[in-house]
Coordinates of C-alpha atoms in Angstrom, one line a residue:
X28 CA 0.0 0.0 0.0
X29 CA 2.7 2.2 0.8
X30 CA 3.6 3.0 -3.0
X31 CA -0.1 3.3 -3.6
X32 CA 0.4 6.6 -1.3
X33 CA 2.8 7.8 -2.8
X34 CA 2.1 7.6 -6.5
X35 CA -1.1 9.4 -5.1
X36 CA 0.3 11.9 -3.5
X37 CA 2.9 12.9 -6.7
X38 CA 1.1 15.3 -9.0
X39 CA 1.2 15.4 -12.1
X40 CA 2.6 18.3 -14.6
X41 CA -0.4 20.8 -15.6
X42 CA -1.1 20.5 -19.5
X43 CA 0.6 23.3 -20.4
X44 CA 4.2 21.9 -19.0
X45 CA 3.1 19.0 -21.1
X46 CA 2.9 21.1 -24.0
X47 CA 6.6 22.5 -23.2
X48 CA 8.1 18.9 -23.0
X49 CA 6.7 17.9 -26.4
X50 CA 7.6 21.3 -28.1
X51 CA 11.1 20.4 -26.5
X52 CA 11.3 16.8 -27.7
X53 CA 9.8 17.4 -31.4
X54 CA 12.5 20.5 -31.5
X55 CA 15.6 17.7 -30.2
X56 CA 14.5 15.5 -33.2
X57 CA 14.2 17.4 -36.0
X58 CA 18.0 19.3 -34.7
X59 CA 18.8 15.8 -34.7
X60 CA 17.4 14.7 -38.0
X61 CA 19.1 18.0 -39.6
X62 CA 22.2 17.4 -38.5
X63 CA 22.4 13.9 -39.5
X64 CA 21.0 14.2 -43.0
X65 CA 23.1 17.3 -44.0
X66 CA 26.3 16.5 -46.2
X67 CA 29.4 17.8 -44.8
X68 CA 30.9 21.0 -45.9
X69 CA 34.4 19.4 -46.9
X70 CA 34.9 16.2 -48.7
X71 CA 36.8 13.5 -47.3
X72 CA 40.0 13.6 -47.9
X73 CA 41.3 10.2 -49.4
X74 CA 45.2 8.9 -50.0
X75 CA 46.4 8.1 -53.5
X76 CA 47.1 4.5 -53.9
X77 CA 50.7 4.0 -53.8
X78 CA 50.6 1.2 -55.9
X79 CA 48.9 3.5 -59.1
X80 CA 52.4 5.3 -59.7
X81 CA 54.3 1.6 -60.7
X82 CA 51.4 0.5 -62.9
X83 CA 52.4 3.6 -65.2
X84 CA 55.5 2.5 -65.7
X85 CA 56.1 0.9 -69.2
X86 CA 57.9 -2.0 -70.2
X87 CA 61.8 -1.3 -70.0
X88 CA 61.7 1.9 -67.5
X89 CA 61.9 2.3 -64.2
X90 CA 61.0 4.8 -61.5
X91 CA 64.5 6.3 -60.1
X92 CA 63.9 8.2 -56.6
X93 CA 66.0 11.3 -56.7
X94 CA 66.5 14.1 -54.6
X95 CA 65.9 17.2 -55.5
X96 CA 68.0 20.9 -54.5
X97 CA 65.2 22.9 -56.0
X98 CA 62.2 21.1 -54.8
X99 CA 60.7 24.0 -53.2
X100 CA 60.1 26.3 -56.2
X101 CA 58.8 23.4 -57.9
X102 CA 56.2 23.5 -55.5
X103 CA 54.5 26.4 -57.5
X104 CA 55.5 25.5 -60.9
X105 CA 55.1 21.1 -61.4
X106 CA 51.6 19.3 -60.6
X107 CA 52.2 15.9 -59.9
X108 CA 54.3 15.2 -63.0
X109 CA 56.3 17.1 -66.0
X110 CA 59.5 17.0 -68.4
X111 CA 62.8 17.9 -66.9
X112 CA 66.6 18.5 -67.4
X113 CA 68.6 17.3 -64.4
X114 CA 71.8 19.1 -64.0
X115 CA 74.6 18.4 -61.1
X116 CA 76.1 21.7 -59.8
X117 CA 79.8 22.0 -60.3
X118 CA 82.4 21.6 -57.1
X119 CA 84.2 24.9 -58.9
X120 CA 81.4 27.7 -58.2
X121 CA 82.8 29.5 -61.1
X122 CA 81.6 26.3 -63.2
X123 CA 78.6 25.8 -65.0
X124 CA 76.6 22.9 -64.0
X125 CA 76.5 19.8 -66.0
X126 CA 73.3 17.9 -67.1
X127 CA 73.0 14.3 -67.0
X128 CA 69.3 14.1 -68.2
X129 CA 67.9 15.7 -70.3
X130 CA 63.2 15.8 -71.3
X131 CA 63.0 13.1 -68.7
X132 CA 60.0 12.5 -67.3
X133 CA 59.3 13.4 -63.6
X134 CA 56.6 12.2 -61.1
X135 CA 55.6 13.7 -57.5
X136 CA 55.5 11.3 -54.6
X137 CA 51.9 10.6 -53.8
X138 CA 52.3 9.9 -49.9
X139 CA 55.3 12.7 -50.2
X140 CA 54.8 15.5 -52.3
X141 CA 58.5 17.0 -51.6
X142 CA 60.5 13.7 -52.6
X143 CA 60.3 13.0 -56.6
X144 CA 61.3 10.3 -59.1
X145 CA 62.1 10.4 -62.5
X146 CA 60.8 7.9 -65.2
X147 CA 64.6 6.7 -67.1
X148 CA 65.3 3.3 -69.3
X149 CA 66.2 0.6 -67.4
X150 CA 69.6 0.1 -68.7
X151 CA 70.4 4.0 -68.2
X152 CA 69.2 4.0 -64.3
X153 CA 72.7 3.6 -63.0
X154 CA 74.2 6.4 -64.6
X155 CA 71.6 8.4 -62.9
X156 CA 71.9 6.4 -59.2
X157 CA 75.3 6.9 -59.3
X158 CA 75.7 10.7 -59.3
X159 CA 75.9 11.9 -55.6
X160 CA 73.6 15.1 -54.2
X161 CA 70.6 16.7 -55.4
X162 CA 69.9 17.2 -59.0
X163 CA 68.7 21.0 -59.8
X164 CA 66.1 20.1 -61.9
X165 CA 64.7 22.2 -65.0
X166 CA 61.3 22.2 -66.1
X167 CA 60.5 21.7 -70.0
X168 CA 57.5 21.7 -72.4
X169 CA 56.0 18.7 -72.3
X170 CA 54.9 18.6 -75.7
X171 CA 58.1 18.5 -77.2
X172 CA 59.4 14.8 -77.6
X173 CA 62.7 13.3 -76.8
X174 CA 64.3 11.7 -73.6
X175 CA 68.0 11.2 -73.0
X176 CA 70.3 10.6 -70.2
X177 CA 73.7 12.5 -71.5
X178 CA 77.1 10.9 -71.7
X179 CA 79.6 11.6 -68.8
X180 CA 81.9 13.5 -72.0
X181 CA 82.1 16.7 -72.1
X182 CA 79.9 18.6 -74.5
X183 CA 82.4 20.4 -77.5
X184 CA 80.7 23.3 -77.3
X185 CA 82.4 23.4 -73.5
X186 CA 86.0 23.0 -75.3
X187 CA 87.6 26.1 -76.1
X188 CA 87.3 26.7 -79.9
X189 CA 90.2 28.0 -82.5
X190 CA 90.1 30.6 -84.5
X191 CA 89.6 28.3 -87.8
X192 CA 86.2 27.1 -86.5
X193 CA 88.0 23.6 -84.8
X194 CA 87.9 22.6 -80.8
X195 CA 91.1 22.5 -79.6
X196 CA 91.2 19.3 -78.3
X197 CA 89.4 17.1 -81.0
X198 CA 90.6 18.7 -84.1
X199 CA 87.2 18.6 -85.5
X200 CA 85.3 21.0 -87.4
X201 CA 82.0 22.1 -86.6
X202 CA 79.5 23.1 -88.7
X203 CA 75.7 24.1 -88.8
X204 CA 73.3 22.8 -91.2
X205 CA 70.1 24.9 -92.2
X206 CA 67.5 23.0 -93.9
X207 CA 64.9 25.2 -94.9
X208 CA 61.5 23.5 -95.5
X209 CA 58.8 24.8 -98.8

């Protein structure tokens, strides 16, 4: 009997604090409801697959990590790939730099935008694993065709030249030929 009394004795809420609670609940679910349905403002943010760089890589090539002295203002200029020269600064700072690739084709690290690799024949990826430091690299037109990694030689056109139109050292002649097209 004893709870009898006292559920008697509770009162209950007048009909308009009834009203309040309802208004409050209804008001709960549809903030809910909102929230839950509305898409987010920014899209999820999804990882490249590591594994979609090496199936672009074509029969013969390889993908040859390099690092980079100019990676920074490439930043601004490359998206995640382009055509390049790749030239090794000089120990004489008086000295040009010499190139060792040139219209090779470059690729950004998906899970590492900062670290880059260029896209070389198999059979020429020593030469450029070899050279020691970071490559200053030189950004091309990719329309224009043509890859090449360039001999360890020096170029003639670094050889001083003699007065009679030969390099001193080779004792060759050079020449320039002008085709002109109709």
């Amino acid at each position: 009997m004893k709870l009898e009394e006292l559920l008697s004795r509770l009162k209950t809420p007048p009909r308009s604090a009834w009203a309040w609670m309802a208004a409050a609940a209804v008001s709960a679910f549809i903030a809910y409801y909102w929230d839950v349905t509305t898409p987010s403002a920014q899209p999820a943010i999804q990882a490249e697959d590591p594994e979609v760089a090496s199936t672009f890589i074509p029969a013969g090539y390889v993908l040859v990590p390099i690092e980079v002295a100019n990676f920074e203002s490439l930043d601004s200029i490359l998206g995640k790939f382009g055509v390049v020269d790749l030239y090794l600064p000089s120990d004489d700072p008086k000295a040009r730099p010499r190139k060792v690739a040139e219209r090779v084709r470059i690729l950004r690290a998906p899970l590492n935008p900062s670290r880059f690799a260029v896209l070389a024949r198999e059979n020429d990826s020593p030469r450029l694993v070899s050279h020691g430091g970071p490559f200053t690299v030189v950004v091309q037109n990719p329309d224009v065709a043509g890859t090449g990694i360039v001999n360890d030689r020096k170029d003639a056109s670094d050889e001083p030249e003699k007065s009679d139109g030969q390099t001193a050292k080779r004792g060759r002649r050079t020449r320039i030929i002008y085709e002109a097209g109709i």
